[in-house]
Short mmCIF file of C-alpha atoms in Angstrom, two decimals:
data_model
loop_
_atom_site.label_atom_id
_atom_site.label_comp_id
_atom_site.label_asym_id
_atom_site.label_seq_id
_atom_site.Cartn_x
_atom_site.Cartn_y
_atom_site.Cartn_z
CA TYR A 1 -0.37 0.00 -0.12
CA ILE A 2 3.07 2.08 0.96
CA THR A 3 4.30 1.47 -1.94
CA VAL A 4 1.24 2.28 -4.41
CA PHE A 5 0.57 5.70 -2.31
CA ARG A 6 4.35 6.77 -2.92
CA GLU A 7 3.70 6.31 -6.82
CA LYS A 8 0.78 7.98 -6.91
CA LEU A 9 2.10 11.10 -5.04
CA HIS A 10 4.87 10.87 -7.39
CA LEU A 11 2.80 10.51 -10.40
CA ASN A 12 0.46 13.74 -9.12
CA SER A 13 3.96 15.80 -8.12
CA ARG A 14 4.95 15.44 -11.80
CA LYS A 15 1.74 16.20 -13.48
CA ILE A 16 1.48 19.00 -11.15
CA ASP A 17 5.28 20.24 -11.95
CA SER A 18 4.59 19.94 -15.67
CA GLY A 19 1.48 21.61 -15.67
CA VAL A 20 2.97 24.63 -13.96
CA LYS A 21 5.80 24.70 -15.78
CA ARG A 22 4.02 24.72 -19.08
CA LEU A 23 1.34 27.43 -17.56
CA GLU A 24 4.22 29.45 -16.56
CA GLY A 25 5.82 28.76 -19.88
CA GLY A 26 3.05 30.39 -21.92
CA LEU A 27 2.64 33.16 -19.39
CA ILE A 28 6.44 33.81 -20.04
CA LYS A 29 5.87 33.91 -23.51
CA LEU A 30 2.61 36.02 -22.91
CA ASP A 31 5.00 38.68 -21.20
CA GLU A 32 7.64 38.34 -24.23
CA ALA A 33 5.04 39.34 -26.39
CA ALA A 34 3.72 42.29 -24.67
CA LYS A 35 7.38 43.74 -23.88
CA SER A 36 8.11 43.17 -27.91
CA VAL A 37 5.18 45.05 -28.47
CA ASP A 38 5.68 48.51 -26.06
CA ARG A 39 9.19 48.54 -28.22
CA MET A 40 7.31 48.32 -31.64
CA GLN A 41 5.31 51.00 -30.26
CA VAL A 42 8.57 52.83 -29.12
CA ASP A 43 10.04 52.12 -32.41
CA LEU A 44 6.77 53.28 -34.45
CA ARG A 45 7.37 56.86 -33.20
CA ASP A 46 10.64 57.07 -33.39
CA LYS A 47 10.02 55.60 -37.04
CA LYS A 48 7.26 58.34 -36.75
CA VAL A 49 9.06 61.31 -36.27
CA LEU A 50 12.25 60.25 -39.32
CA VAL A 51 9.12 60.70 -41.77
CA ASP A 52 8.01 63.86 -40.05
CA ALA A 53 11.74 65.24 -40.24
CA LYS A 54 11.91 63.66 -43.64
CA THR A 55 8.64 65.10 -44.86
CA ASN A 56 9.62 68.39 -44.22
CA ASP A 57 12.99 68.54 -45.80
CA VAL A 58 11.23 67.39 -48.48
CA LYS A 59 8.91 69.81 -48.24
CA ALA A 60 11.19 72.84 -47.78
CA LEU A 61 13.46 71.40 -51.05
CA ILE A 62 10.58 71.53 -53.33
CA GLU A 63 9.88 74.86 -51.90
CA THR A 64 13.36 76.21 -52.37
CA ILE A 65 13.30 74.30 -55.81
CA LYS A 66 9.87 75.91 -56.95
CA SER A 67 11.62 79.17 -55.58
CA LYS A 68 14.80 78.84 -57.72
CA THR A 69 13.11 77.79 -60.63
CA GLU A 70 11.01 80.79 -60.78
CA VAL A 71 14.30 83.27 -60.98
CA ALA A 72 15.52 81.06 -63.13
CA THR A 73 12.25 81.24 -64.97
CA LYS A 74 12.61 85.25 -65.14
CA LYS A 75 15.96 85.65 -65.38
CA ASN A 76 16.27 83.43 -68.82
CA GLU A 77 12.39 85.58 -70.43
CA GLU A 78 15.39 88.67 -69.38
CA ALA A 79 18.19 87.18 -71.48
CA GLN A 80 15.72 86.34 -74.13
CA LYS A 81 14.99 90.10 -74.35
CA LYS A 82 18.24 90.59 -74.11
CA GLN A 83 19.28 88.64 -76.45
CA ALA A 84 16.93 89.59 -78.54
CA ALA A 85 17.38 93.27 -78.17
CA ALA A 86 21.30 93.33 -78.83
CA GLU A 87 20.53 91.33 -82.42
CA GLU A 88 18.45 93.92 -82.92
CA GLN A 89 20.93 96.40 -81.90
CA SER A 90 23.34 95.13 -84.45
CA LYS A 91 20.97 94.71 -87.08
CA THR A 92 20.87 98.85 -86.57
CA ILE A 93 24.99 99.07 -86.30
CA ILE A 94 24.94 97.69 -89.69
CA GLU A 95 22.22 99.39 -91.09
CA GLU A 96 23.24 103.12 -89.91
CA LYS A 97 27.21 102.43 -90.71
CA GLY A 98 26.28 101.59 -94.06
CA LYS A 99 24.34 104.43 -94.57
CA ALA A 100 27.55 106.58 -92.91
CA ASP A 101 29.67 104.60 -95.16
CA THR A 102 27.73 105.10 -98.05
CA ALA A 103 27.76 108.81 -97.64
CA LEU A 104 30.52 109.05 -97.18
CA MET A 105 31.68 107.52 -100.38
CA ALA A 106 30.62 110.66 -102.48
CA ALA A 107 33.60 112.20 -101.59
CA LEU A 108 35.50 109.43 -101.88
CA PRO A 109 36.24 110.48 -106.21
CA ALA A 110 37.22 113.60 -105.02
CA VAL A 111 39.86 112.07 -102.70
CA GLU A 112 41.07 109.36 -105.61
CA ALA A 113 41.20 112.11 -107.65
CA ALA A 114 43.52 113.96 -105.25
CA ALA A 115 45.78 110.78 -105.12
CA GLU A 116 46.05 111.10 -108.87
CA ALA A 117 46.87 114.16 -109.07
CA LEU A 118 49.53 113.98 -106.08
CA ASN A 119 51.26 110.87 -108.26
CA ASN A 120 51.85 113.33 -110.88
CA ILE A 121 53.26 116.06 -109.06
CA LYS A 122 57.36 115.02 -108.28
CA LYS A 123 59.54 116.72 -106.11
CA ASP A 124 61.66 118.95 -108.52
CA ASP A 125 58.12 120.40 -108.74
CA LEU A 126 57.54 121.11 -105.92
CA GLY A 127 61.48 122.98 -105.47
CA GLU A 128 60.29 125.13 -107.98
CA LEU A 129 57.43 126.44 -106.15
CA LYS A 130 59.84 126.66 -103.41
CA ALA A 131 62.29 128.45 -105.59
CA PHE A 132 59.67 131.36 -105.92
CA LYS A 133 60.91 134.74 -104.29
CA ASN A 134 57.52 136.69 -105.15
CA PRO A 135 55.08 133.41 -106.19
CA PRO A 136 52.85 134.11 -108.47
CA ILE A 137 49.15 134.87 -106.68
CA HIS A 138 47.78 131.49 -107.56
CA VAL A 139 50.43 129.44 -106.55
CA LYS A 140 51.00 131.53 -102.96
CA VAL A 141 47.32 130.86 -102.34
CA VAL A 142 47.15 126.78 -102.57
CA CYS A 143 49.76 126.39 -101.32
CA SER A 144 48.63 128.76 -98.30
CA MET A 145 45.65 126.52 -98.02
CA CYS A 146 47.52 123.60 -98.02
CA ALA A 147 49.44 124.82 -95.00
CA MET A 148 46.54 125.28 -93.30
CA LEU A 149 45.59 121.64 -93.52
CA ARG A 150 49.09 120.94 -92.08
CA PRO A 151 49.80 117.51 -93.59
CA THR A 152 53.89 118.08 -92.53
CA GLY A 153 51.82 117.94 -88.69
CA GLU A 154 53.17 121.51 -88.11
CA LYS A 155 51.07 124.84 -87.15
CA LEU A 156 52.31 126.83 -89.84
CA ASP A 157 50.39 130.67 -90.81
CA ASP A 158 49.25 131.92 -94.40
CA SER A 159 52.93 133.53 -95.02
CA TRP A 160 54.51 132.43 -98.07
CA GLY A 161 57.46 131.89 -95.41
CA ASP A 162 55.62 129.06 -93.58
CA SER A 163 54.68 127.88 -96.89
CA LYS A 164 58.30 127.40 -98.35
CA LYS A 165 58.89 125.57 -95.10
CA MET A 166 56.07 122.87 -96.21
CA LEU A 167 57.38 122.69 -99.41
CA GLY A 168 60.93 122.31 -97.91
CA ASN A 169 60.05 119.19 -96.08
CA ALA A 170 61.58 116.35 -98.08
CA LYS A 171 58.57 113.83 -97.59
CA LEU A 172 55.89 116.20 -98.13
CA LEU A 173 54.06 114.43 -101.12
CA ASP A 174 53.95 110.93 -98.61
CA LEU A 175 52.75 113.01 -95.98
CA LEU A 176 49.90 114.63 -98.44
CA LYS A 177 49.42 110.92 -99.56
CA ALA A 178 48.69 109.32 -96.02
CA TYR A 179 46.87 112.35 -95.06
CA PRO A 180 44.79 111.51 -91.77
CA LYS A 181 41.81 113.70 -93.15
CA ASP A 182 39.25 112.19 -90.38
CA ASP A 183 41.59 114.00 -88.03
CA MET A 184 40.85 117.66 -89.38
CA THR A 185 39.03 119.86 -87.58
CA GLU A 186 36.30 123.07 -88.20
CA LYS A 187 39.10 125.28 -86.91
CA MET A 188 41.26 124.28 -89.90
CA TYR A 189 38.27 123.41 -92.79
CA LYS A 190 37.21 127.07 -91.83
CA ALA A 191 41.18 128.87 -92.14
CA THR A 192 41.40 127.16 -95.79
CA GLN A 193 38.16 128.42 -96.71
CA LYS A 194 38.78 131.95 -95.59
CA ILE A 195 41.93 132.20 -97.82
CA LEU A 196 40.17 130.84 -100.62
CA THR A 197 37.11 133.37 -100.26
CA GLN A 198 39.42 136.00 -99.81
CA ASN A 199 41.26 135.54 -103.89
CA LYS A 200 37.87 134.55 -105.09
CA LYS A 201 38.67 137.30 -107.78
CA TYR A 202 41.95 135.17 -108.65
CA ASP A 203 39.66 132.48 -109.99
CA MET A 204 40.41 129.33 -107.75
CA THR A 205 39.63 126.70 -110.14
CA VAL A 206 41.90 123.47 -111.04
CA GLU A 207 41.09 124.51 -114.29
CA ASN A 208 42.83 128.03 -114.41
CA MET A 209 45.49 126.61 -111.94
CA ALA A 210 46.76 124.34 -114.69
CA THR A 211 47.38 127.39 -116.97
CA LYS A 212 49.83 128.82 -114.14
CA SER A 213 51.40 125.23 -112.52
CA LYS A 214 52.13 121.38 -112.57
CA ALA A 215 52.14 121.00 -109.07
CA GLY A 216 49.90 123.91 -108.54
CA LYS A 217 46.75 122.38 -109.92
CA GLY A 218 47.71 119.34 -107.77
CA LEU A 219 48.19 120.50 -104.70
CA LEU A 220 44.66 122.54 -105.52
CA VAL A 221 42.97 118.96 -106.40
CA TRP A 222 44.24 117.69 -102.70
CA VAL A 223 43.18 120.76 -100.94
CA PHE A 224 39.29 120.84 -102.62
CA ALA A 225 39.55 116.75 -102.34
CA ILE A 226 40.01 117.08 -98.42
CA MET A 227 37.75 120.10 -98.26
CA LYS A 228 35.05 118.11 -99.83
CA TYR A 229 35.40 115.00 -97.43
CA TYR A 230 35.12 117.18 -94.63
CA GLU A 231 32.46 118.80 -95.89
CA VAL A 232 31.07 115.45 -96.11
CA ALA A 233 32.33 113.53 -92.90
CA LYS A 234 30.54 116.81 -91.06
CA ASP A 235 27.66 116.08 -92.49
CA VAL A 236 27.66 112.40 -91.72
CA GLU A 237 29.10 113.00 -88.18
CA PRO A 238 25.80 113.16 -86.13
CA LEU A 239 25.51 109.79 -87.86
CA ARG A 240 28.18 108.44 -86.89
CA ASN A 241 28.11 109.81 -83.30
CA LYS A 242 24.77 107.69 -83.51
CA VAL A 243 26.74 104.79 -84.32
CA ARG A 244 29.02 105.02 -81.91
CA GLU A 245 26.27 105.65 -79.14
CA MET A 246 24.69 102.79 -80.41
CA GLU A 247 27.99 100.79 -80.00
CA ARG A 248 28.41 101.46 -76.84
CA ALA A 249 24.52 100.51 -75.79
CA GLN A 250 25.02 97.14 -77.68
CA ALA A 251 28.70 96.78 -75.33
CA LYS A 252 26.60 97.16 -71.84
CA THR A 253 23.31 95.26 -72.92
CA GLU A 254 26.48 92.16 -73.90
CA ALA A 255 27.89 92.99 -71.11
CA GLU A 256 24.09 92.36 -69.25
CA LEU A 257 23.76 89.55 -71.09
CA ALA A 258 26.46 87.48 -70.19
CA GLN A 259 26.04 88.45 -66.61
CA LEU A 260 22.20 86.78 -67.25
CA LYS A 261 23.47 83.86 -68.60
CA GLU A 262 26.38 83.62 -66.35
CA LEU A 263 23.59 83.51 -63.56
CA LEU A 264 21.51 81.65 -65.14
CA GLU A 265 24.33 79.10 -65.41
CA GLY A 266 24.72 78.94 -62.06
CA LEU A 267 20.69 78.81 -61.23
CA ASN A 268 20.79 75.65 -63.34
CA GLY A 269 23.00 73.96 -61.37
CA GLU A 270 21.93 74.79 -58.10
CA ILE A 271 18.36 73.69 -59.06
CA SER A 272 19.99 70.38 -60.40
CA GLU A 273 21.67 69.75 -57.42
CA LEU A 274 18.68 70.53 -55.52
CA GLU A 275 16.90 68.39 -57.72
CA ALA A 276 18.88 65.32 -56.95
CA GLY A 277 18.98 66.09 -53.83
CA TYR A 278 15.15 66.01 -53.60
CA GLN A 279 14.99 62.71 -55.44
CA LYS A 280 17.48 61.08 -52.41
CA ALA A 281 15.30 62.86 -49.52
CA ASN A 282 12.09 61.64 -51.82
CA ASP A 283 13.64 57.84 -52.20
CA GLU A 284 14.67 58.03 -47.86
CA LEU A 285 10.96 59.23 -47.29
CA SER A 286 9.50 56.46 -49.15
CA GLY A 287 11.09 54.06 -47.46
CA LEU A 288 10.89 55.71 -43.99
CA GLN A 289 7.07 55.39 -45.12
CA THR A 290 6.69 52.11 -45.78
CA GLN A 291 8.97 50.91 -43.10
CA ALA A 292 6.71 52.83 -40.82
CA GLU A 293 3.28 51.24 -41.99
CA GLU A 294 4.72 47.69 -42.55
CA MET A 295 5.66 48.11 -38.43
CA GLU A 296 2.10 49.84 -37.78
CA ARG A 297 0.83 46.47 -39.44
CA ARG A 298 2.63 44.17 -36.76
CA LEU A 299 2.26 46.05 -34.03
CA THR A 300 -1.67 46.33 -34.59
CA ALA A 301 -1.60 42.35 -35.39
CA ALA A 302 0.40 42.19 -32.29
CA SER A 303 -1.41 43.98 -30.32
CA LYS A 304 -4.76 42.38 -31.92
CA LEU A 305 -3.10 39.24 -30.68
CA ILE A 306 -2.73 40.16 -27.18
CA GLU A 307 -5.58 41.76 -26.22
CA GLY A 308 -7.50 38.83 -27.48
CA LEU A 309 -5.15 35.99 -24.94
CA THR A 310 -5.67 38.62 -22.24
CA GLY A 311 -8.66 36.14 -20.73
CA GLU A 312 -6.14 33.27 -21.23
CA ARG A 313 -3.48 34.81 -19.22
CA GLN A 314 -6.12 35.68 -16.25
CA ARG A 315 -7.15 31.68 -16.98
CA TRP A 316 -3.48 30.87 -17.00
CA ARG A 317 -2.66 32.59 -13.46
CA SER A 318 -5.36 31.26 -11.67
CA ASP A 319 -4.37 27.69 -13.55
CA VAL A 320 -0.89 28.26 -12.01
CA ASP A 321 -2.48 28.93 -8.25
CA ALA A 322 -4.93 26.54 -8.29
CA LEU A 323 -1.90 23.97 -9.23
CA SER A 324 0.35 25.49 -6.39
CA ALA A 325 -2.26 25.19 -3.57
CA GLY A 326 -2.93 21.10 -5.19
CA ARG A 327 0.46 20.61 -3.96
CA VAL A 328 -1.02 21.51 -0.05
CA THR A 329 -3.14 19.00 -0.24
CA LEU A 330 -1.37 16.90 -2.64
CA VAL A 331 -0.42 14.10 0.14
CA GLY A 332 -4.12 14.01 1.38
CA ASN A 333 -5.69 13.32 -1.94
CA ALA A 334 -3.00 10.44 -2.68
CA VAL A 335 -4.67 8.61 0.18
#
């Protein structure tokens, strides 16, 4: 009997221990699951903070890109207008230059005739003029007019002495041929015209001069050609000034256009970098959102599971307490 009692006691004890161990193991798993849910809630909160921060970063990048794009668009429109203005200015400058050149062409035949006349003068011819102590009036007048135009670069008066000084320059013919006609002044023109007017009675024509002196004729043709060129150039000067002003305006426009293009290049570079940054940030945001959504799904499922097992936990706890209490009456129950 005692042997049977001991075996029954031992069997019941093992049943109680096994039941308690199994139930306590289940309770431990439930506790661990509850703690895991708590950790998931914390992780989800942290992940949502990251999502919110990254969302703000993406929104800020979008606003920056929008702002930069608006500036770039305005600057591009401004650059296009500047480009059109520069092209129009260039076209107008070419047209106005053409007008000025055409007007000056009217004086070129006379200048070419003067060059041809100078080719027919020899140094000896000029030497003959210089040898005059009291030259014919026509020779004196043409030489005085020539002196007023300062072909040698010296400031001369209308005296025969200064005319002889000019004629004595060994390079006079070359200087006459290379005369800088665009540098002629109003004062020089008026002084030459004054001499011509004062001696009008002497019929200072090329035809008449041809009967007086071969060299004198050549010099007179040259003087008249230079005076004619000045008259035409003077009429054209307002047009040339207009062209110069337009060229300055064009240079300013092109400088502004160059600055705009440089600014646009910088803006476009910034926008490209911002768009690349936006794409990266947006990809990161999408990844974070996906992770947060997955975590939220898992947390919801785990929370439902824990909530569903709440009744079981209480029952298992009660069963453990009951089994533990059963140890006290184990001996009596085994009788």
